[in-house]
PDB file of N, CA, C and O in Angstrom:
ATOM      1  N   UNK G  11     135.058  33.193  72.277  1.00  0.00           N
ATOM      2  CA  UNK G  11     134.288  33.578  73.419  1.00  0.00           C
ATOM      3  C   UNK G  11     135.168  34.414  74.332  1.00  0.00           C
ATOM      4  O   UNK G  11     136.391  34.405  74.192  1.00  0.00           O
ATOM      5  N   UNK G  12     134.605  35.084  75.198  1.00  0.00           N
ATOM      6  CA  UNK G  12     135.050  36.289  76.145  1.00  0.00           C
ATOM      7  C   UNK G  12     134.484  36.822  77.073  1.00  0.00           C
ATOM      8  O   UNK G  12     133.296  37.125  76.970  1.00  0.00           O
ATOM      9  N   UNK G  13     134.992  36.997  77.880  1.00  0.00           N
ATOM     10  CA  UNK G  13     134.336  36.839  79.199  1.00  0.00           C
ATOM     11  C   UNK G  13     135.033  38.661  80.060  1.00  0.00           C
ATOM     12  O   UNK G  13     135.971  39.431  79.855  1.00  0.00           O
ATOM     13  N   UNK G  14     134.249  38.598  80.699  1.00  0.00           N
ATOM     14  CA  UNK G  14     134.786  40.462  81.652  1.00  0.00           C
ATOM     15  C   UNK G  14     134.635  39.801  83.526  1.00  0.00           C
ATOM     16  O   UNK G  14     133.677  39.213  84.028  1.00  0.00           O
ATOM     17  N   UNK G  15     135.550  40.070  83.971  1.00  0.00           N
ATOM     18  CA  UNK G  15     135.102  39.905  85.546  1.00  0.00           C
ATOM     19  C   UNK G  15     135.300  41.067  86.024  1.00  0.00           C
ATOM     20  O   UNK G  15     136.133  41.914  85.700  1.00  0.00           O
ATOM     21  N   UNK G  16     134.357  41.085  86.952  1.00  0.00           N
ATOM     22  CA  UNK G  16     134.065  41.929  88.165  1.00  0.00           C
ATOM     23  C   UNK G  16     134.127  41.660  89.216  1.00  0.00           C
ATOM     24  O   UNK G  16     134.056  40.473  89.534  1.00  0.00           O
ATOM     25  N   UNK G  17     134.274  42.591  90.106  1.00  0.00           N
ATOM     26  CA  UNK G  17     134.921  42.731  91.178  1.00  0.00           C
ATOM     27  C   UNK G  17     133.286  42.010  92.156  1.00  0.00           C
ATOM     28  O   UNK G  17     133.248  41.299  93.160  1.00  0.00           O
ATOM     29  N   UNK G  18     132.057  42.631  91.246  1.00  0.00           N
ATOM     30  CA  UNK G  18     131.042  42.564  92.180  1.00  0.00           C
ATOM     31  C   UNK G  18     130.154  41.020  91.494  1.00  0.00           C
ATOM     32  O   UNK G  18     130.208  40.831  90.278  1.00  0.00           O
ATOM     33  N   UNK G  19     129.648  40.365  92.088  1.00  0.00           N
ATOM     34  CA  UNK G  19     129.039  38.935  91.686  1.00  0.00           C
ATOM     35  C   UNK G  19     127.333  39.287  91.362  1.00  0.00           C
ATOM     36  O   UNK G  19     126.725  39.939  92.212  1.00  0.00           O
ATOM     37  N   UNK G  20     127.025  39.091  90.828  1.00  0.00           N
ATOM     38  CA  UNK G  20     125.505  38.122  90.914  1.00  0.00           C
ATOM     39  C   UNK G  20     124.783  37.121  91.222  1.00  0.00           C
ATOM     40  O   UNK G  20     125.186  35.962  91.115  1.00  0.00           O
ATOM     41  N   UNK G  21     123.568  37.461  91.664  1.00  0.00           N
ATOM     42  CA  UNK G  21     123.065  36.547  92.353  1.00  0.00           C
ATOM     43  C   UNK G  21     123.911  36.122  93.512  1.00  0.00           C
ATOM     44  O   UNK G  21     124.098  34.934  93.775  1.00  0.00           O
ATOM     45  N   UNK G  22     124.331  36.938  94.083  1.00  0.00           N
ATOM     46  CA  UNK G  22     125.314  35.768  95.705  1.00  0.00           C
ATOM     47  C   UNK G  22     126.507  35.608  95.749  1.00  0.00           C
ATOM     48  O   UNK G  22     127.207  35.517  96.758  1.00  0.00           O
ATOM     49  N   UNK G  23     126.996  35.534  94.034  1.00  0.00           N
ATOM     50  CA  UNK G  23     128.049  33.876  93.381  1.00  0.00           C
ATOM     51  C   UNK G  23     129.231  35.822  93.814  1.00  0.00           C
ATOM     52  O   UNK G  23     129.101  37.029  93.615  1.00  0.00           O
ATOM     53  N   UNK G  24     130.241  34.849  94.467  1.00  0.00           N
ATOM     54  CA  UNK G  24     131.586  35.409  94.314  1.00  0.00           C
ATOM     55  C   UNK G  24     132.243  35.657  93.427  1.00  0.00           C
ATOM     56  O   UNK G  24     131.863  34.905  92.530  1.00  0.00           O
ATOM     57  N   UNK G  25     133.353  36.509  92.928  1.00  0.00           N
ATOM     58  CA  UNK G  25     134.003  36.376  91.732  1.00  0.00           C
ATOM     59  C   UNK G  25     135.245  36.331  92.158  1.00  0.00           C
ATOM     60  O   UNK G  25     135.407  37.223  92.991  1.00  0.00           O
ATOM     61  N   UNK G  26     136.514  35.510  91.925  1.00  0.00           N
ATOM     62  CA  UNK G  26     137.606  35.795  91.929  1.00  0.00           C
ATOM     63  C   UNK G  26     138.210  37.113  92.107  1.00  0.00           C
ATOM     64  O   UNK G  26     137.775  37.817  91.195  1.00  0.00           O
ATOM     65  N   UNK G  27     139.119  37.874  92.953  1.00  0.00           N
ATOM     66  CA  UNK G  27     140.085  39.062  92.505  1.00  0.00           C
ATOM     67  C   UNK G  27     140.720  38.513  91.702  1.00  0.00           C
ATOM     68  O   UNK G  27     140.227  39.227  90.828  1.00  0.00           O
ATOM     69  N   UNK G  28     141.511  37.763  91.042  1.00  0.00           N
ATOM     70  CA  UNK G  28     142.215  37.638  89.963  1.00  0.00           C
ATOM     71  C   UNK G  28     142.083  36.604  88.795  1.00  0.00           C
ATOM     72  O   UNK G  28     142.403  35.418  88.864  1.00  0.00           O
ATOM     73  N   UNK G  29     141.702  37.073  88.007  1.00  0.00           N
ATOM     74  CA  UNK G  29     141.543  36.151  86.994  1.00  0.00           C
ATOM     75  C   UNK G  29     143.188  35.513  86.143  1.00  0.00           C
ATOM     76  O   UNK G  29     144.055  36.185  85.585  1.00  0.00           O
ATOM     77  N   UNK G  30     143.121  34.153  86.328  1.00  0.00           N
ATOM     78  CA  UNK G  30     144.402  33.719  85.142  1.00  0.00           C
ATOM     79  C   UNK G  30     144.249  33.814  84.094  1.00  0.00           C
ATOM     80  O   UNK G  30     143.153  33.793  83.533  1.00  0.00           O
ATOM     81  N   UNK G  31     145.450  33.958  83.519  1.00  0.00           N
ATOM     82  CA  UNK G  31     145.652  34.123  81.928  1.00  0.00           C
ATOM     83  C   UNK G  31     145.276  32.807  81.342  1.00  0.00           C
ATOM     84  O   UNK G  31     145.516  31.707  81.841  1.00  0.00           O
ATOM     85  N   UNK G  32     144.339  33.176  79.648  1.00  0.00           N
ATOM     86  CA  UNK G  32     144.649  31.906  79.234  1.00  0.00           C
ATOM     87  C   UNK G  32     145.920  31.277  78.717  1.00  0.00           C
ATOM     88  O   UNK G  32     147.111  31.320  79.025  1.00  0.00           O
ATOM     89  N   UNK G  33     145.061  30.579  77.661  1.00  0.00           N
ATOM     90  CA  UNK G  33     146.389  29.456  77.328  1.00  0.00           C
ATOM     91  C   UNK G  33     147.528  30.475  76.930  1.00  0.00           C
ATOM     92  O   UNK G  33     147.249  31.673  76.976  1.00  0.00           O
ATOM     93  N   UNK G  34     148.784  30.082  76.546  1.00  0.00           N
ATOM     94  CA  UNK G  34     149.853  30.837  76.147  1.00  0.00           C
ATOM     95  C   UNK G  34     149.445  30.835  74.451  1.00  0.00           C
ATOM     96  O   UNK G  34     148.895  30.130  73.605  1.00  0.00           O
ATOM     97  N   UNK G  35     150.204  32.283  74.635  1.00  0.00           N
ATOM     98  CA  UNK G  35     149.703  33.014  72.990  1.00  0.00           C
ATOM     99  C   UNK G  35     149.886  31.679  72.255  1.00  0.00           C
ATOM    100  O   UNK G  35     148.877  31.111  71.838  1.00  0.00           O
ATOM    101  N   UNK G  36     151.244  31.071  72.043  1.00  0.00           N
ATOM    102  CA  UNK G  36     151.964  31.291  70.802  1.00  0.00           C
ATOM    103  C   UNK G  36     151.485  29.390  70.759  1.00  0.00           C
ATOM    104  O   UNK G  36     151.659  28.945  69.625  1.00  0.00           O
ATOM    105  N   UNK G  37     151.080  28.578  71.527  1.00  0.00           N
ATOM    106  CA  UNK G  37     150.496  27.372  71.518  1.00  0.00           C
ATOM    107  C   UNK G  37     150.460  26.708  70.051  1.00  0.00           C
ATOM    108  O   UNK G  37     150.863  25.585  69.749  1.00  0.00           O
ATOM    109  N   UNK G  38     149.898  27.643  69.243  1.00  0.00           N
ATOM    110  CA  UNK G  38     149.083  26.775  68.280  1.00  0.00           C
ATOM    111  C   UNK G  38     150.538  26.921  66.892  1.00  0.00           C
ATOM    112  O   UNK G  38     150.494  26.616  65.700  1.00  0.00           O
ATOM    113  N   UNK G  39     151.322  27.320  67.460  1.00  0.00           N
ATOM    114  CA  UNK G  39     152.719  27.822  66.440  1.00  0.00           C
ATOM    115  C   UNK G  39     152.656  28.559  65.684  1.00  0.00           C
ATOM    116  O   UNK G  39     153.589  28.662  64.888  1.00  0.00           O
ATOM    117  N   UNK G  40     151.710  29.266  65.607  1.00  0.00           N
ATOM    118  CA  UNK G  40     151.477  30.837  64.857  1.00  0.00           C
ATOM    119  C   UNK G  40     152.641  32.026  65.575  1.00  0.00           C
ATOM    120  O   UNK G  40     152.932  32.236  66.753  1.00  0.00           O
ATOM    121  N   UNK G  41     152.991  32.482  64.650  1.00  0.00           N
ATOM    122  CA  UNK G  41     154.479  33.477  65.347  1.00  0.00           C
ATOM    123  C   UNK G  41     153.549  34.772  65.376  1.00  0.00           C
ATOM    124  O   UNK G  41     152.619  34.815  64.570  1.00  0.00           O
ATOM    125  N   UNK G  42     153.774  35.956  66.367  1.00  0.00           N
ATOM    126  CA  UNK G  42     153.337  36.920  66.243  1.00  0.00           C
ATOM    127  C   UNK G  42     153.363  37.659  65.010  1.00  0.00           C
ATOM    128  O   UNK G  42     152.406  38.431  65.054  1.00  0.00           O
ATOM    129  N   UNK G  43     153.910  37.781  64.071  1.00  0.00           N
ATOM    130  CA  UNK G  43     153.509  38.284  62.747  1.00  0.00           C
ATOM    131  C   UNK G  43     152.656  38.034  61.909  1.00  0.00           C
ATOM    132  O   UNK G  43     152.033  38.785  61.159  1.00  0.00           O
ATOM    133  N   UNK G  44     152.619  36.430  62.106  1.00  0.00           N
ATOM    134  CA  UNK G  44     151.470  35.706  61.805  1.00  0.00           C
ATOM    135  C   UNK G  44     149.752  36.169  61.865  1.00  0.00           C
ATOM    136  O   UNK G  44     148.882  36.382  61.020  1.00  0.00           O
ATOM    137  N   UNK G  45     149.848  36.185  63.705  1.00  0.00           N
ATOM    138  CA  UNK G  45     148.780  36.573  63.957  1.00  0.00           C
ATOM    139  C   UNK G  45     148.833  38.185  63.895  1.00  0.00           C
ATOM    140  O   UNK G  45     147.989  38.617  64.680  1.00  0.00           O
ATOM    141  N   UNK G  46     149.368  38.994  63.389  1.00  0.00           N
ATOM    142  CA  UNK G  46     149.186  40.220  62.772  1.00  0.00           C
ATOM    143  C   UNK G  46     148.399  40.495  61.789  1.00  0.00           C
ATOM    144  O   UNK G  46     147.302  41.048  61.714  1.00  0.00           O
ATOM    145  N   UNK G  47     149.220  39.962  60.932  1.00  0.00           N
ATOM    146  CA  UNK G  47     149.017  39.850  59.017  1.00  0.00           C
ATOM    147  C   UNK G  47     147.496  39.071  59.029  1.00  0.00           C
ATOM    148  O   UNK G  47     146.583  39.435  58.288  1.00  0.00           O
ATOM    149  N   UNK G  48     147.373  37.896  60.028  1.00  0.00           N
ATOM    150  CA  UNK G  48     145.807  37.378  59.813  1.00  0.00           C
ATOM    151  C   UNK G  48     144.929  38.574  59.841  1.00  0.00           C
ATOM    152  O   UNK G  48     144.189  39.041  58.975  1.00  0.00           O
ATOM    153  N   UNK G  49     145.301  39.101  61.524  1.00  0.00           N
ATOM    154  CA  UNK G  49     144.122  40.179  62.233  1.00  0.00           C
ATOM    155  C   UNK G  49     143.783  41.110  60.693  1.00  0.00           C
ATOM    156  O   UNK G  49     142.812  41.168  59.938  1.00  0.00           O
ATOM    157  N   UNK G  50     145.072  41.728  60.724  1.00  0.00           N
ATOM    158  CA  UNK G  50     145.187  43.085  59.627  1.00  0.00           C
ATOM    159  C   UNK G  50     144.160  42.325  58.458  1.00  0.00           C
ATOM    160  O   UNK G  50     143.248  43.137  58.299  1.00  0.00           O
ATOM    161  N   UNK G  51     143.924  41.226  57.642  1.00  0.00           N
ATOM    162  CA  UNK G  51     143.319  40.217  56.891  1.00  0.00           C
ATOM    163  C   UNK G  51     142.205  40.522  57.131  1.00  0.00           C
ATOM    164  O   UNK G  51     141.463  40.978  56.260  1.00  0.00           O
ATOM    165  N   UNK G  52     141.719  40.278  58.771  1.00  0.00           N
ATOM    166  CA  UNK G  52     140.363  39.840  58.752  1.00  0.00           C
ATOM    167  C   UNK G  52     139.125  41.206  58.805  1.00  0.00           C
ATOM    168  O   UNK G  52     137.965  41.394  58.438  1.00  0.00           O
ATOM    169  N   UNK G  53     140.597  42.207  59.743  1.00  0.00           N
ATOM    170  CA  UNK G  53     139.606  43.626  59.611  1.00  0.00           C
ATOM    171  C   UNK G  53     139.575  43.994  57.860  1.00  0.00           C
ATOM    172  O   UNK G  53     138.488  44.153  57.305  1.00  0.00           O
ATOM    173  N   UNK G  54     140.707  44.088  57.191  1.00  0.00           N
ATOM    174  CA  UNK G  54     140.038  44.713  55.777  1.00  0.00           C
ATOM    175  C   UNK G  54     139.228  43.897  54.711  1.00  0.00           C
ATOM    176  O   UNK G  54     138.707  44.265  53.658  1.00  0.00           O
ATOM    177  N   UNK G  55     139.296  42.551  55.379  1.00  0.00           N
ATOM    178  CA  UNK G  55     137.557  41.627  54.293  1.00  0.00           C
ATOM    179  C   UNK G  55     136.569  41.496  55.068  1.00  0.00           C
ATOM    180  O   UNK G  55     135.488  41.676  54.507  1.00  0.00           O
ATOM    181  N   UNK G  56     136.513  41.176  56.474  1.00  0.00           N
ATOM    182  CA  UNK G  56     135.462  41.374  57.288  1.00  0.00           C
ATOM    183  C   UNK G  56     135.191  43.300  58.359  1.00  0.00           C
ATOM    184  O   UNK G  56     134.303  43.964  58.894  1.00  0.00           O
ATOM    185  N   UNK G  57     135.957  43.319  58.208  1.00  0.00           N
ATOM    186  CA  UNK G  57     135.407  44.474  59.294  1.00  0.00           C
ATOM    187  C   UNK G  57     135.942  44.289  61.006  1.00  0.00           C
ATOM    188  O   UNK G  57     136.224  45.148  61.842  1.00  0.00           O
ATOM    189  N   UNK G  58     135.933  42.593  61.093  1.00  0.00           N
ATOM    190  CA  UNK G  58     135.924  42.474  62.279  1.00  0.00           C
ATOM    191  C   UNK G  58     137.339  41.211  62.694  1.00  0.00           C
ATOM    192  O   UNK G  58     137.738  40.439  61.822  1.00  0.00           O
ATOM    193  N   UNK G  59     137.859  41.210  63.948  1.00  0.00           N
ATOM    194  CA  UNK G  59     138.640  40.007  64.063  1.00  0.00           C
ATOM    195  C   UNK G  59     138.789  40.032  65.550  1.00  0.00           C
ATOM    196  O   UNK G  59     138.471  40.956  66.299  1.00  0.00           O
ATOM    197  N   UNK G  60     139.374  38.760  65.902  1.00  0.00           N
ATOM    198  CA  UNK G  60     140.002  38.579  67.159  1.00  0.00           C
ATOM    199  C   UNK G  60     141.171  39.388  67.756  1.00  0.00           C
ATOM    200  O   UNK G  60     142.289  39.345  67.243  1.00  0.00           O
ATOM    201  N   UNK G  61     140.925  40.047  68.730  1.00  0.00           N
ATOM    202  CA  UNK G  61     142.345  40.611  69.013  1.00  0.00           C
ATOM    203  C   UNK G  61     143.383  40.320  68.980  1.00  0.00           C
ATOM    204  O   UNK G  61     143.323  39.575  69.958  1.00  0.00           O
ATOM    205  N   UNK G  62     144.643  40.237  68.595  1.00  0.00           N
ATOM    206  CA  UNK G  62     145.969  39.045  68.994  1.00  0.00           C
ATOM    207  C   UNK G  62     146.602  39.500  70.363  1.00  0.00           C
ATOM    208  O   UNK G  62     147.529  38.917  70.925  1.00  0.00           O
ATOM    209  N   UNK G  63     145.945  40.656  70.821  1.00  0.00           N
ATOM    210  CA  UNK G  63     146.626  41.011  72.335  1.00  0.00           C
ATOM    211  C   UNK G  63     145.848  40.144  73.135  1.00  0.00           C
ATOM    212  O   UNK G  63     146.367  39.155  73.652  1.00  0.00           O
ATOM    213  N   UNK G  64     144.536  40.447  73.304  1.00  0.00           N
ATOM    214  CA  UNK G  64     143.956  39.520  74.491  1.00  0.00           C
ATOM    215  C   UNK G  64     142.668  38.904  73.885  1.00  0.00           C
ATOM    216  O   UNK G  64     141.679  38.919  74.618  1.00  0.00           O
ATOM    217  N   UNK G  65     142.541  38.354  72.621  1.00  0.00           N
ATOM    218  CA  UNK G  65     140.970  37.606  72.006  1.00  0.00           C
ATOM    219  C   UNK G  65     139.991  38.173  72.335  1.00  0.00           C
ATOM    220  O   UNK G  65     138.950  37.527  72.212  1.00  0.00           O
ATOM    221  N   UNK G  66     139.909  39.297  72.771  1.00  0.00           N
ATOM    222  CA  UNK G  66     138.342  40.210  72.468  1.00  0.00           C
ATOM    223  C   UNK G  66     138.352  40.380  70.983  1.00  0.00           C
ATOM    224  O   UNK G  66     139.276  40.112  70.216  1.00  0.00           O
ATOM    225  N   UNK G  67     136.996  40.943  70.660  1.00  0.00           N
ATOM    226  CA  UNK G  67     136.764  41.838  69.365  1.00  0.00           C
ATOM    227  C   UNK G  67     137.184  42.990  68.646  1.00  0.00           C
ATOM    228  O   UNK G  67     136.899  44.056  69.193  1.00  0.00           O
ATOM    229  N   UNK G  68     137.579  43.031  67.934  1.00  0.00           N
ATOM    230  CA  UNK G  68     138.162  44.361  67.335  1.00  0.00           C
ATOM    231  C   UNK G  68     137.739  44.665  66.005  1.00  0.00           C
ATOM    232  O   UNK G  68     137.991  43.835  65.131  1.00  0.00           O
ATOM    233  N   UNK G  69     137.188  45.627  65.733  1.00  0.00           N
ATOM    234  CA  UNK G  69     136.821  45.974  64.804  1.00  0.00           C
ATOM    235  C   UNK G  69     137.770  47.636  63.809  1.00  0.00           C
ATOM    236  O   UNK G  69     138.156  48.690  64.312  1.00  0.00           O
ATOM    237  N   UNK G  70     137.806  47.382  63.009  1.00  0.00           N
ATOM    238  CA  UNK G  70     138.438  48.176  61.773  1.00  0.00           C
ATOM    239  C   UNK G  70     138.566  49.605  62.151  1.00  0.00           C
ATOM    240  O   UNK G  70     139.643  50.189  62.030  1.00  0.00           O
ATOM    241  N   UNK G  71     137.060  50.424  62.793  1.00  0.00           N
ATOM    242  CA  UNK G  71     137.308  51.818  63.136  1.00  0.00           C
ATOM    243  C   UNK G  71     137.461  51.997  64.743  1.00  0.00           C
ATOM    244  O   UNK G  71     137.884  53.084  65.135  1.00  0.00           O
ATOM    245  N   UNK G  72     137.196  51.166  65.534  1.00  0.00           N
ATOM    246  CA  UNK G  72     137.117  51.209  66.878  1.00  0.00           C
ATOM    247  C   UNK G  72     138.468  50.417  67.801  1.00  0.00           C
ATOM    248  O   UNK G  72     138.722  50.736  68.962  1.00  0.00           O
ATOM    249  N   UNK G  73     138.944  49.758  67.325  1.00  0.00           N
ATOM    250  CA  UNK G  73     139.992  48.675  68.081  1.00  0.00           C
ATOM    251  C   UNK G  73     139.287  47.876  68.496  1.00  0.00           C
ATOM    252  O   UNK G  73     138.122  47.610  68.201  1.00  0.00           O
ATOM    253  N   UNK G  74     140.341  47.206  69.613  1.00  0.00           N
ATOM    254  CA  UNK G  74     139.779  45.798  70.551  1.00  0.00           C
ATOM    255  C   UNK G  74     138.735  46.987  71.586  1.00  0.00           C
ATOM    256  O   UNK G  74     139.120  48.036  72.101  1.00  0.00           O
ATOM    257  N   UNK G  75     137.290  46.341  71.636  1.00  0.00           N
ATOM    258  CA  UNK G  75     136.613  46.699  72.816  1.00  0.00           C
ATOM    259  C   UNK G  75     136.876  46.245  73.795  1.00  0.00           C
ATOM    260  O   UNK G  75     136.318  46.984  74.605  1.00  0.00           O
ATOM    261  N   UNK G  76     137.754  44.911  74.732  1.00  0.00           N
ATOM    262  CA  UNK G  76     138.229  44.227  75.657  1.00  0.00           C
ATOM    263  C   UNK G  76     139.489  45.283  76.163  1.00  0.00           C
ATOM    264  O   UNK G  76     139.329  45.841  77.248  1.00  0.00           O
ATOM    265  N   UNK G  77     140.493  45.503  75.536  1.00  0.00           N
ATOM    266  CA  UNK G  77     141.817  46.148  76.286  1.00  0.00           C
ATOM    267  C   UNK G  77     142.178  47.342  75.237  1.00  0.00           C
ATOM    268  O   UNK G  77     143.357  47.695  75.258  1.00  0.00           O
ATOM    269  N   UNK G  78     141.123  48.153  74.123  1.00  0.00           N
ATOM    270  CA  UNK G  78     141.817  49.524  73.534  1.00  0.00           C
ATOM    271  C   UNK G  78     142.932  49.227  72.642  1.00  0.00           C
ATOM    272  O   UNK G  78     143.615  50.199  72.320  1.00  0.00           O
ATOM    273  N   UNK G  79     143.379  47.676  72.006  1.00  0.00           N
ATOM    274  CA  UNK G  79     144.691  47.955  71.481  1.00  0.00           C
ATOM    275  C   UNK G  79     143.948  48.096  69.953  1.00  0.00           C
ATOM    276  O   UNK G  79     142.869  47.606  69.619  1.00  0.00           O
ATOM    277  N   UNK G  80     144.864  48.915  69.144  1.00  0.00           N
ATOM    278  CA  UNK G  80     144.607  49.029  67.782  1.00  0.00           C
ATOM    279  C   UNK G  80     146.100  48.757  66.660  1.00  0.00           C
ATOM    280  O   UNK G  80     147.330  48.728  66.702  1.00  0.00           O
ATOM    281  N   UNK G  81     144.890  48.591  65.662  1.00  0.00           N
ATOM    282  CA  UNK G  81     146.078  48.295  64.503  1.00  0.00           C
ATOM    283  C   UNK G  81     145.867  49.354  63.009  1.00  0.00           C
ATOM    284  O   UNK G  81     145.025  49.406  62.113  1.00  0.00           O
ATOM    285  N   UNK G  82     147.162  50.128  63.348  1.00  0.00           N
ATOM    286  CA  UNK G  82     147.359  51.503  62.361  1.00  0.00           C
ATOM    287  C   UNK G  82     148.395  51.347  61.523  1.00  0.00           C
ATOM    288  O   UNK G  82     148.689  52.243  60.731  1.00  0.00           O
TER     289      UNK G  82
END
């Protein structure tokens, strides 16, 4: 799941100026290469994967739609 904040609220409701980071990357003991070699995995059998920069979506011809990062 993934979420976008804005500066402007709905319905009334305020939004934070700053959103915290989540949990820390590396938590689950996956080393960053790790979660490389998965991502790189999941775009060439699915098409699609989790970002390992910030857990948005990323897909194979487009990158992460959340923060633009890609994997070439």
């Amino acid at each position: 799941m993934s979420a976008v904040a804005t500066r402007e609220g709905s319905a009334g409701i305020e939004l934070p100026q700053r959103v915290e980071a989540s949990p820390r990357l590396f938590d689950d003991g996956l080393t960053l290469e790790d979660r490389i070699l998965g991502a790189w995995e999941d775009l060439v059998v699915e098409g699609r994967t989790a970002c390992p920069v910030c857990g948005g979506s990323m897909s194979a011809d487009s990158g992460c739609s959340s923060c633009g990062s890609e994997l070439s």
